Structures are given as structure tokens and as C-alpha cells.
Amino acid sequence: MSPNRRRPLVGGNWKMHFVRDDAQRFCETFLAGGALPADVVLFPSFPLLATVAAALEGSEVGLGGQDIHPDEKGAHTGDVSGLQLVDSGCTWVLCGHSERRQDHDESDDLVRQKAVAALRYGLTPLICVGETQAERQAGRTFEVLERQLRAALTAGPATFTLAYEPIWAIGTGETATPEIAQEAHAFLRGLLVEMLDENAAEAKRILYGGSVNPQNAAELISKPDLDGFLVGGASLDPEKFLAIIRSCGSDS
Ligand code: PEP
């Protein structure tokens, strides 16, 4: 890792997987992996937060929710608020993951409201943006990324982290090539320069997500604007997840 590089960050998005025993076992194996060359955050589903928070206590691994409701409390069956996430030990939350945008019709504006709510509770929103296969084929990738980013960033201060997750690469086994990923990340960073300022944009970590595994991680992370990963499937296996994180420390 070059000395000036942003410290990598790797998130594990467990989606709707695991019960408490699995989560406990994962944490035991994972924490036995020793010192790591990246910051790490786990995003378990809501019923696992307490188990994972207890298992991670005393470690440097962060905890995040997979979603947040814009309101603090109220008649919102099935939703979880920022207050509840903080109370469960979270310091992070995913906002605008493509599975939420698709399965729950989340609009750009709702993603913005969620990011606002996260910031209100001191949670760092990990804002996900990415294009569909059809949008890429139609040459609309940059237009989509810009629309999603601009909408989310009217959320307020620069306390957020960004993940580029091309939808065609999520859970498909089809990873973006390092060149495709770098092109999108450089585009996003260019927008950040315009929307924040040069220093803030340079300091901002932009994660890549989409079928990352121990085989493709080192080449992806070698690209200058990739600062880590948001990992779905491979984050369910502690050894694979550790291997991905360790690849962030090799200066390949
Ligand atoms: C994700 O859930 O954000 C993701 C990138 O999933 P996968 O690694 O399985 O493609």
C-alpha cells in the first residue's frame, strides 16, 4: 500500500442470511484472523445486531444496519430507526442498496432522507449507487451515477462513504473489470471534487461492490480510485472475507 493511499474500508453485507449461531461462529473465526490492513464493518440483518454487537465488543470491527427509516419512531411496521440502530451498537448504515431500491421501490429522494436520518444520529451512511445492465448498455452509466449521487448528497455535510455497485455485478459472479470499476470511481470522485472540494474528495473512500472474491480483489484494489469493497456473498465465509481484506494490504 502506498503511504499516501486512503486507508481501505471493507464492508460485509450479510443481507438476509444467518441466524444467531452462524453470526456468533463467524465472528469468532473472523476475529481470530488478527490485525488487518483495512477498516472493517459488518452489516448483519436486524435480528442479529445484538449478537454481533456483543461478539465484536472490544474489537475494531464496526457494526452497521442494512437500512434506516427517515423517522425516529412511529407507525412504520417492519422499519427500523436511526435511534434503534444506535441503541443496538451501530455506527454505520447502508443507504440506497440496489436491493432496497429494486425490491422496495426506494427513490433517490428516499435515499436522501435516509442519509439525512443517519447523519442526525451520528451514523455514517454508506451510500450505494450503481447502474443496471440496460443502463450501461444504453450508455447511461454516468448519467445514472450522477443523478443518484447528487440526490443523496443534498443530505448535508460530507460525512458519508460511497459505494459503487453496478447492479449487473451484484450476486451474479460477473465482476466489473478493474478498468470499468476505476472509470466509474474516477467519475464519482470528479463529481465529489465539484460538489465538495478537492481535499474532501481526495479523502473520500469509494468502495466497489459486485461479486468481489479472494481471486479478483487484489487486482481491483490496485486501481487508484478504489478504496475498498462492499462484499455480499463472500462476506458470509470468514476465511474468504479475511482473504479479501488482506488483499487490500498488498501493494499489487
Ligand atoms: C452487495 O450485496 O452489496 C454485493 C456486492 O453482493 P455480492 O458481493 O454478492 O455481489
PDB file of C-alpha atoms and ligand atoms in Angstrom:
ATOM      1  CA  MET A   1       0.000   0.000   0.000  1.00  0.00           C
ATOM      2  CA  SER A   2       1.496   3.347  -0.947  1.00  0.00           C
ATOM      3  CA  PRO A   3       1.942   5.679   2.067  1.00  0.00           C
ATOM      4  CA  ASN A   4      -0.468   8.332   0.757  1.00  0.00           C
ATOM      5  CA  ARG A   5      -3.258   5.988  -0.021  1.00  0.00           C
ATOM      6  CA  ARG A   6      -6.610   6.306   1.785  1.00  0.00           C
ATOM      7  CA  ARG A   7      -6.908   3.555   4.390  1.00  0.00           C
ATOM      8  CA  PRO A   8      -9.084   0.870   2.781  1.00  0.00           C
ATOM      9  CA  LEU A   9     -12.509   0.023   4.153  1.00  0.00           C
ATOM     10  CA  VAL A  10     -14.276  -3.296   3.637  1.00  0.00           C
ATOM     11  CA  GLY A  11     -17.936  -3.870   4.447  1.00  0.00           C
ATOM     12  CA  GLY A  12     -19.598  -7.244   4.760  1.00  0.00           C
ATOM     13  CA  ASN A  13     -23.251  -7.118   3.739  1.00  0.00           C
ATOM     14  CA  TRP A  14     -24.850 -10.280   5.093  1.00  0.00           C
ATOM     15  CA  LYS A  15     -28.204  -9.440   3.533  1.00  0.00           C
ATOM     16  CA  MET A  16     -30.951 -11.821   4.783  1.00  0.00           C
ATOM     17  CA  HIS A  17     -28.547 -14.618   5.758  1.00  0.00           C
ATOM     18  CA  PHE A  18     -27.534 -16.269   9.036  1.00  0.00           C
ATOM     19  CA  VAL A  19     -29.179 -16.986  12.363  1.00  0.00           C
ATOM     20  CA  ARG A  20     -27.549 -16.097  15.686  1.00  0.00           C
ATOM     21  CA  ASP A  21     -25.381 -19.228  15.893  1.00  0.00           C
ATOM     22  CA  ASP A  22     -23.955 -18.614  12.423  1.00  0.00           C
ATOM     23  CA  ALA A  23     -23.258 -14.998  13.300  1.00  0.00           C
ATOM     24  CA  GLN A  24     -21.512 -15.975  16.536  1.00  0.00           C
ATOM     25  CA  ARG A  25     -19.355 -18.577  14.777  1.00  0.00           C
ATOM     26  CA  PHE A  26     -18.487 -16.145  12.014  1.00  0.00           C
ATOM     27  CA  CYS A  27     -17.318 -13.515  14.496  1.00  0.00           C
ATOM     28  CA  GLU A  28     -15.189 -15.983  16.464  1.00  0.00           C
ATOM     29  CA  THR A  29     -13.363 -17.187  13.346  1.00  0.00           C
ATOM     30  CA  PHE A  30     -13.118 -13.726  11.866  1.00  0.00           C
ATOM     31  CA  LEU A  31     -11.698 -12.078  14.986  1.00  0.00           C
ATOM     32  CA  ALA A  32      -9.080 -14.823  15.269  1.00  0.00           C
ATOM     33  CA  GLY A  33      -7.743 -13.534  11.928  1.00  0.00           C
ATOM     34  CA  GLY A  34      -5.587 -10.924  13.705  1.00  0.00           C
ATOM     35  CA  ALA A  35      -4.560  -7.449  12.562  1.00  0.00           C
ATOM     36  CA  LEU A  36      -5.916  -6.345   9.214  1.00  0.00           C
ATOM     37  CA  PRO A  37      -4.798  -3.735   6.672  1.00  0.00           C
ATOM     38  CA  ALA A  38      -8.264  -2.167   6.365  1.00  0.00           C
ATOM     39  CA  ASP A  39     -11.134  -0.833   8.417  1.00  0.00           C
ATOM     40  CA  VAL A  40     -13.961  -3.365   8.538  1.00  0.00           C
ATOM     41  CA  VAL A  41     -17.716  -3.029   9.075  1.00  0.00           C
ATOM     42  CA  LEU A  42     -20.289  -5.805   9.249  1.00  0.00           C
ATOM     43  CA  PHE A  43     -23.880  -5.260   8.145  1.00  0.00           C
ATOM     44  CA  PRO A  44     -25.983  -8.102   9.622  1.00  0.00           C
ATOM     45  CA  SER A  45     -29.759  -8.182   9.374  1.00  0.00           C
ATOM     46  CA  PHE A  46     -31.637  -6.516  12.247  1.00  0.00           C
ATOM     47  CA  PRO A  47     -32.342  -9.631  14.387  1.00  0.00           C
ATOM     48  CA  LEU A  48     -28.589 -10.367  14.510  1.00  0.00           C
ATOM     49  CA  LEU A  49     -27.391  -6.928  15.593  1.00  0.00           C
ATOM     50  CA  ALA A  50     -27.342  -7.648  19.325  1.00  0.00           C
ATOM     51  CA  THR A  51     -25.451 -10.926  18.868  1.00  0.00           C
ATOM     52  CA  VAL A  52     -22.889  -9.376  16.552  1.00  0.00           C
ATOM     53  CA  ALA A  53     -22.507  -6.252  18.710  1.00  0.00           C
ATOM     54  CA  ALA A  54     -21.687  -8.468  21.711  1.00  0.00           C
ATOM     55  CA  ALA A  55     -19.313 -10.666  19.711  1.00  0.00           C
ATOM     56  CA  LEU A  56     -17.434  -7.642  18.312  1.00  0.00           C
ATOM     57  CA  GLU A  57     -17.097  -5.853  21.635  1.00  0.00           C
ATOM     58  CA  GLY A  58     -13.516  -4.756  22.251  1.00  0.00           C
ATOM     59  CA  SER A  59     -12.589  -5.258  18.600  1.00  0.00           C
ATOM     60  CA  GLU A  60     -12.091  -2.565  15.981  1.00  0.00           C
ATOM     61  CA  VAL A  61     -14.718  -4.023  13.664  1.00  0.00           C
ATOM     62  CA  GLY A  62     -17.638  -1.682  13.096  1.00  0.00           C
ATOM     63  CA  LEU A  63     -21.310  -2.554  13.009  1.00  0.00           C
ATOM     64  CA  GLY A  64     -23.949  -1.224  10.657  1.00  0.00           C
ATOM     65  CA  GLY A  65     -27.620  -1.610   9.827  1.00  0.00           C
ATOM     66  CA  GLN A  66     -28.757  -2.578   6.345  1.00  0.00           C
ATOM     67  CA  ASP A  67     -31.458   0.092   6.238  1.00  0.00           C
ATOM     68  CA  ILE A  68     -32.917   3.016   8.189  1.00  0.00           C
ATOM     69  CA  HIS A  69     -36.303   4.749   8.282  1.00  0.00           C
ATOM     70  CA  PRO A  70     -36.201   8.549   7.980  1.00  0.00           C
ATOM     71  CA  ASP A  71     -38.290   8.987  11.159  1.00  0.00           C
ATOM     72  CA  GLU A  72     -37.202   8.473  14.749  1.00  0.00           C
ATOM     73  CA  LYS A  73     -40.257   6.478  15.795  1.00  0.00           C
ATOM     74  CA  GLY A  74     -43.879   5.933  14.856  1.00  0.00           C
ATOM     75  CA  ALA A  75     -46.302   3.727  12.992  1.00  0.00           C
ATOM     76  CA  HIS A  76     -43.910   2.170  10.468  1.00  0.00           C
ATOM     77  CA  THR A  77     -44.331  -1.580  10.761  1.00  0.00           C
ATOM     78  CA  GLY A  78     -41.226  -3.518   9.839  1.00  0.00           C
ATOM     79  CA  ASP A  79     -38.962  -0.466   9.754  1.00  0.00           C
ATOM     80  CA  VAL A  80     -36.050   0.452  11.997  1.00  0.00           C
ATOM     81  CA  SER A  81     -34.990   3.955  13.046  1.00  0.00           C
ATOM     82  CA  GLY A  82     -31.609   5.567  13.497  1.00  0.00           C
ATOM     83  CA  LEU A  83     -32.260   5.771  17.220  1.00  0.00           C
ATOM     84  CA  GLN A  84     -32.798   1.992  17.329  1.00  0.00           C
ATOM     85  CA  LEU A  85     -29.684   1.333  15.255  1.00  0.00           C
ATOM     86  CA  VAL A  86     -27.519   3.422  17.551  1.00  0.00           C
ATOM     87  CA  ASP A  87     -29.103   1.737  20.566  1.00  0.00           C
ATOM     88  CA  SER A  88     -28.127  -1.633  19.013  1.00  0.00           C
ATOM     89  CA  GLY A  89     -24.473  -0.628  18.729  1.00  0.00           C
ATOM     90  CA  CYS A  90     -24.384   0.564  15.106  1.00  0.00           C
ATOM     91  CA  THR A  91     -22.201   3.370  13.838  1.00  0.00           C
ATOM     92  CA  TRP A  92     -22.886   2.749  10.133  1.00  0.00           C
ATOM     93  CA  VAL A  93     -25.898   2.196   7.910  1.00  0.00           C
ATOM     94  CA  LEU A  94     -26.366   1.220   4.268  1.00  0.00           C
ATOM     95  CA  CYS A  95     -28.447   3.715   2.308  1.00  0.00           C
ATOM     96  CA  GLY A  96     -29.780   3.025  -1.160  1.00  0.00           C
ATOM     97  CA  HIS A  97     -28.502  -0.510  -1.646  1.00  0.00           C
ATOM     98  CA  SER A  98     -29.771  -1.615  -5.071  1.00  0.00           C
ATOM     99  CA  GLU A  99     -31.768  -4.455  -3.495  1.00  0.00           C
ATOM    100  CA  ARG A 100     -33.677  -1.858  -1.457  1.00  0.00           C
ATOM    101  CA  ARG A 101     -34.067   0.416  -4.475  1.00  0.00           C
ATOM    102  CA  GLN A 102     -35.402  -2.519  -6.537  1.00  0.00           C
ATOM    103  CA  ASP A 103     -37.319  -4.667  -4.027  1.00  0.00           C
ATOM    104  CA  HIS A 104     -38.830  -1.742  -2.124  1.00  0.00           C
ATOM    105  CA  ASP A 105     -39.050   0.905  -4.840  1.00  0.00           C
ATOM    106  CA  GLU A 106     -36.743   3.241  -2.955  1.00  0.00           C
ATOM    107  CA  SER A 107     -36.422   6.513  -4.843  1.00  0.00           C
ATOM    108  CA  ASP A 108     -33.382   8.771  -4.938  1.00  0.00           C
ATOM    109  CA  ASP A 109     -35.267  11.149  -2.671  1.00  0.00           C
ATOM    110  CA  LEU A 110     -35.984   8.452  -0.093  1.00  0.00           C
ATOM    111  CA  VAL A 111     -32.303   7.508  -0.118  1.00  0.00           C
ATOM    112  CA  ARG A 112     -31.507  11.167   0.586  1.00  0.00           C
ATOM    113  CA  GLN A 113     -33.981  11.197   3.505  1.00  0.00           C
ATOM    114  CA  LYS A 114     -32.349   8.069   4.897  1.00  0.00           C
ATOM    115  CA  ALA A 115     -28.904   9.612   4.643  1.00  0.00           C
ATOM    116  CA  VAL A 116     -30.215  12.712   6.450  1.00  0.00           C
ATOM    117  CA  ALA A 117     -31.663  10.499   9.204  1.00  0.00           C
ATOM    118  CA  ALA A 118     -28.383   8.602   9.531  1.00  0.00           C
ATOM    119  CA  LEU A 119     -26.412  11.810   9.957  1.00  0.00           C
ATOM    120  CA  ARG A 120     -28.898  13.037  12.550  1.00  0.00           C
ATOM    121  CA  TYR A 121     -27.994  10.053  14.757  1.00  0.00           C
ATOM    122  CA  GLY A 122     -24.264  10.199  14.094  1.00  0.00           C
ATOM    123  CA  LEU A 123     -24.365   7.135  11.882  1.00  0.00           C
ATOM    124  CA  THR A 124     -22.150   7.139   8.807  1.00  0.00           C
ATOM    125  CA  PRO A 125     -24.283   6.440   5.754  1.00  0.00           C
ATOM    126  CA  LEU A 126     -22.673   4.118   3.224  1.00  0.00           C
ATOM    127  CA  ILE A 127     -24.494   5.380   0.155  1.00  0.00           C
ATOM    128  CA  CYS A 128     -24.740   2.887  -2.699  1.00  0.00           C
ATOM    129  CA  VAL A 129     -25.018   3.940  -6.323  1.00  0.00           C
ATOM    130  CA  GLY A 130     -24.913   1.874  -9.488  1.00  0.00           C
ATOM    131  CA  GLU A 131     -26.391   1.306 -12.899  1.00  0.00           C
ATOM    132  CA  THR A 132     -28.361  -1.621 -14.314  1.00  0.00           C
ATOM    133  CA  GLN A 133     -27.115  -3.684 -17.238  1.00  0.00           C
ATOM    134  CA  ALA A 134     -29.633  -1.985 -19.534  1.00  0.00           C
ATOM    135  CA  GLU A 135     -28.482   1.474 -18.433  1.00  0.00           C
ATOM    136  CA  ARG A 136     -24.842   0.544 -19.085  1.00  0.00           C
ATOM    137  CA  GLN A 137     -25.669  -0.870 -22.489  1.00  0.00           C
ATOM    138  CA  ALA A 138     -27.585   2.290 -23.337  1.00  0.00           C
ATOM    139  CA  GLY A 139     -24.505   4.376 -22.454  1.00  0.00           C
ATOM    140  CA  ARG A 140     -26.281   5.942 -19.479  1.00  0.00           C
ATOM    141  CA  THR A 141     -23.948   4.828 -16.667  1.00  0.00           C
ATOM    142  CA  PHE A 142     -22.525   8.252 -15.822  1.00  0.00           C
ATOM    143  CA  GLU A 143     -25.920   9.932 -16.055  1.00  0.00           C
ATOM    144  CA  VAL A 144     -27.387   7.428 -13.561  1.00  0.00           C
ATOM    145  CA  LEU A 145     -24.440   7.688 -11.160  1.00  0.00           C
ATOM    146  CA  GLU A 146     -24.563  11.472 -11.238  1.00  0.00           C
ATOM    147  CA  ARG A 147     -28.315  11.563 -10.609  1.00  0.00           C
ATOM    148  CA  GLN A 148     -28.059   9.137  -7.673  1.00  0.00           C
ATOM    149  CA  LEU A 149     -25.062  10.881  -6.137  1.00  0.00           C
ATOM    150  CA  ARG A 150     -26.426  14.414  -6.469  1.00  0.00           C
ATOM    151  CA  ALA A 151     -29.750  13.361  -4.935  1.00  0.00           C
ATOM    152  CA  ALA A 152     -28.073  11.667  -1.964  1.00  0.00           C
ATOM    153  CA  LEU A 153     -25.588  14.433  -1.320  1.00  0.00           C
ATOM    154  CA  THR A 154     -28.114  17.139  -0.811  1.00  0.00           C
ATOM    155  CA  ALA A 155     -28.302  15.236   2.505  1.00  0.00           C
ATOM    156  CA  GLY A 156     -25.844  17.643   4.021  1.00  0.00           C
ATOM    157  CA  PRO A 157     -22.310  17.521   5.373  1.00  0.00           C
ATOM    158  CA  ALA A 158     -19.567  15.461   3.873  1.00  0.00           C
ATOM    159  CA  THR A 159     -19.814  12.704   6.480  1.00  0.00           C
ATOM    160  CA  PHE A 160     -20.671   9.785   4.270  1.00  0.00           C
ATOM    161  CA  THR A 161     -18.963   6.975   2.412  1.00  0.00           C
ATOM    162  CA  LEU A 162     -19.768   5.953  -1.111  1.00  0.00           C
ATOM    163  CA  ALA A 163     -20.038   2.543  -2.753  1.00  0.00           C
ATOM    164  CA  TYR A 164     -20.138   1.993  -6.500  1.00  0.00           C
ATOM    165  CA  GLU A 165     -22.151  -1.156  -7.036  1.00  0.00           C
ATOM    166  CA  PRO A 166     -23.055  -1.901 -10.648  1.00  0.00           C
ATOM    167  CA  ILE A 167     -26.314  -3.819 -10.345  1.00  0.00           C
ATOM    168  CA  TRP A 168     -25.335  -6.266 -13.082  1.00  0.00           C
ATOM    169  CA  ALA A 169     -22.360  -7.346 -10.946  1.00  0.00           C
ATOM    170  CA  ILE A 170     -24.177  -7.875  -7.624  1.00  0.00           C
ATOM    171  CA  GLY A 171     -24.614 -11.525  -6.741  1.00  0.00           C
ATOM    172  CA  THR A 172     -24.110 -12.547 -10.379  1.00  0.00           C
ATOM    173  CA  GLY A 173     -20.498 -13.705 -10.329  1.00  0.00           C
ATOM    174  CA  GLU A 174     -19.872 -11.135 -13.068  1.00  0.00           C
ATOM    175  CA  THR A 175     -17.405  -8.643 -11.564  1.00  0.00           C
ATOM    176  CA  ALA A 176     -16.683  -5.311 -13.198  1.00  0.00           C
ATOM    177  CA  THR A 177     -13.217  -5.365 -14.723  1.00  0.00           C
ATOM    178  CA  PRO A 178     -10.736  -3.247 -12.759  1.00  0.00           C
ATOM    179  CA  GLU A 179     -10.778  -0.781 -15.683  1.00  0.00           C
ATOM    180  CA  ILE A 180     -14.564  -0.442 -15.690  1.00  0.00           C
ATOM    181  CA  ALA A 181     -14.611  -0.022 -11.916  1.00  0.00           C
ATOM    182  CA  GLN A 182     -11.787   2.539 -11.983  1.00  0.00           C
ATOM    183  CA  GLU A 183     -13.544   4.555 -14.688  1.00  0.00           C
ATOM    184  CA  ALA A 184     -16.727   4.775 -12.591  1.00  0.00           C
ATOM    185  CA  HIS A 185     -14.816   5.556  -9.395  1.00  0.00           C
ATOM    186  CA  ALA A 186     -12.806   8.308 -11.096  1.00  0.00           C
ATOM    187  CA  PHE A 187     -16.045   9.760 -12.441  1.00  0.00           C
ATOM    188  CA  LEU A 188     -17.597   9.740  -8.969  1.00  0.00           C
ATOM    189  CA  ARG A 189     -14.516  11.327  -7.440  1.00  0.00           C
ATOM    190  CA  GLY A 190     -14.620  14.035 -10.097  1.00  0.00           C
ATOM    191  CA  LEU A 191     -18.208  14.799  -9.096  1.00  0.00           C
ATOM    192  CA  LEU A 192     -17.162  14.938  -5.451  1.00  0.00           C
ATOM    193  CA  VAL A 193     -14.474  17.499  -6.287  1.00  0.00           C
ATOM    194  CA  GLU A 194     -17.208  19.642  -7.806  1.00  0.00           C
ATOM    195  CA  MET A 195     -19.749  19.052  -5.023  1.00  0.00           C
ATOM    196  CA  LEU A 196     -17.420  19.172  -2.003  1.00  0.00           C
ATOM    197  CA  ASP A 197     -13.907  20.377  -2.676  1.00  0.00           C
ATOM    198  CA  GLU A 198     -10.662  18.879  -3.863  1.00  0.00           C
ATOM    199  CA  ASN A 199      -9.351  17.898  -0.400  1.00  0.00           C
ATOM    200  CA  ALA A 200     -12.629  16.387   0.782  1.00  0.00           C
ATOM    201  CA  ALA A 201     -12.994  14.473  -2.479  1.00  0.00           C
ATOM    202  CA  GLU A 202      -9.424  13.160  -2.256  1.00  0.00           C
ATOM    203  CA  ALA A 203     -10.012  11.984   1.318  1.00  0.00           C
ATOM    204  CA  LYS A 204     -13.296  10.254   0.492  1.00  0.00           C
ATOM    205  CA  ARG A 205     -13.286   6.456   0.358  1.00  0.00           C
ATOM    206  CA  ILE A 206     -15.180   4.989  -2.588  1.00  0.00           C
ATOM    207  CA  LEU A 207     -15.836   1.264  -2.256  1.00  0.00           C
ATOM    208  CA  TYR A 208     -16.505  -1.157  -5.075  1.00  0.00           C
ATOM    209  CA  GLY A 209     -19.184  -3.844  -4.734  1.00  0.00           C
ATOM    210  CA  GLY A 210     -20.245  -6.585  -7.093  1.00  0.00           C
ATOM    211  CA  SER A 211     -19.125 -10.216  -6.891  1.00  0.00           C
ATOM    212  CA  VAL A 212     -15.829  -9.422  -5.146  1.00  0.00           C
ATOM    213  CA  ASN A 213     -13.970 -12.571  -4.117  1.00  0.00           C
ATOM    214  CA  PRO A 214     -10.463 -13.532  -2.958  1.00  0.00           C
ATOM    215  CA  GLN A 215      -9.412 -14.098  -6.586  1.00  0.00           C
ATOM    216  CA  ASN A 216     -10.362 -10.710  -8.023  1.00  0.00           C
ATOM    217  CA  ALA A 217      -9.888  -8.409  -5.011  1.00  0.00           C
ATOM    218  CA  ALA A 218      -6.153  -7.679  -5.362  1.00  0.00           C
ATOM    219  CA  GLU A 219      -6.412  -6.529  -8.959  1.00  0.00           C
ATOM    220  CA  LEU A 220      -9.432  -4.355  -8.226  1.00  0.00           C
ATOM    221  CA  ILE A 221      -7.850  -2.679  -5.200  1.00  0.00           C
ATOM    222  CA  SER A 222      -4.717  -1.887  -7.230  1.00  0.00           C
ATOM    223  CA  LYS A 223      -6.726   0.788  -9.050  1.00  0.00           C
ATOM    224  CA  PRO A 224      -6.077   4.281  -7.678  1.00  0.00           C
ATOM    225  CA  ASP A 225      -9.682   5.329  -7.006  1.00  0.00           C
ATOM    226  CA  LEU A 226     -10.810   2.052  -5.397  1.00  0.00           C
ATOM    227  CA  ASP A 227     -10.581   2.318  -1.634  1.00  0.00           C
ATOM    228  CA  GLY A 228     -12.082  -0.962  -0.531  1.00  0.00           C
ATOM    229  CA  PHE A 229     -15.084  -3.153  -1.059  1.00  0.00           C
ATOM    230  CA  LEU A 230     -18.670  -3.790  -0.126  1.00  0.00           C
ATOM    231  CA  VAL A 231     -18.898  -7.569  -0.164  1.00  0.00           C
ATOM    232  CA  GLY A 232     -22.087  -9.624  -0.216  1.00  0.00           C
ATOM    233  CA  GLY A 233     -21.838 -13.372  -0.841  1.00  0.00           C
ATOM    234  CA  ALA A 234     -18.148 -13.752   0.010  1.00  0.00           C
ATOM    235  CA  SER A 235     -18.625 -11.960   3.337  1.00  0.00           C
ATOM    236  CA  LEU A 236     -20.545 -14.958   4.680  1.00  0.00           C
ATOM    237  CA  ASP A 237     -17.385 -17.056   4.779  1.00  0.00           C
ATOM    238  CA  PRO A 238     -14.917 -15.620   7.318  1.00  0.00           C
ATOM    239  CA  GLU A 239     -11.895 -17.075   5.523  1.00  0.00           C
ATOM    240  CA  LYS A 240     -12.909 -15.619   2.165  1.00  0.00           C
ATOM    241  CA  PHE A 241     -13.791 -12.312   3.775  1.00  0.00           C
ATOM    242  CA  LEU A 242     -10.418 -12.216   5.550  1.00  0.00           C
ATOM    243  CA  ALA A 243      -8.633 -13.028   2.284  1.00  0.00           C
ATOM    244  CA  ILE A 244     -10.404 -10.123   0.546  1.00  0.00           C
ATOM    245  CA  ILE A 245      -9.483  -7.755   3.362  1.00  0.00           C
ATOM    246  CA  ARG A 246      -5.869  -8.924   3.380  1.00  0.00           C
ATOM    247  CA  SER A 247      -5.624  -8.270  -0.354  1.00  0.00           C
ATOM    248  CA  CYS A 248      -6.166  -4.596   0.473  1.00  0.00           C
ATOM    249  CA  GLY A 249      -2.736  -4.569   2.107  1.00  0.00           C
ATOM    250  CA  SER A 250      -0.717  -5.970  -0.770  1.00  0.00           C
ATOM    251  CA  ASP A 251       0.759  -3.292  -2.984  1.00  0.00           C
ATOM    252  CA  SER A 252      -0.174  -5.084  -6.178  1.00  0.00           C
TER     253      SER A 252
HETATM  254  C1  PEP B   1     -23.710  -6.435  -2.106  1.00  0.00           C
HETATM  255  O1  PEP B   1     -24.603  -7.019  -1.531  1.00  0.00           O
HETATM  256  O2  PEP B   1     -23.565  -5.232  -1.903  1.00  0.00           O
HETATM  257  C2  PEP B   1     -22.854  -7.168  -3.035  1.00  0.00           C
HETATM  258  C3  PEP B   1     -21.913  -6.507  -3.652  1.00  0.00           C
HETATM  259  O3  PEP B   1     -23.099  -8.500  -3.164  1.00  0.00           O
HETATM  260  P1  PEP B   1     -22.129  -9.578  -3.884  1.00  0.00           P
HETATM  261  O4  PEP B   1     -20.741  -9.383  -3.340  1.00  0.00           O
HETATM  262  O5  PEP B   1     -22.724 -10.906  -3.519  1.00  0.00           O
HETATM  263  O6  PEP B   1     -22.175  -9.311  -5.356  1.00  0.00           O
END
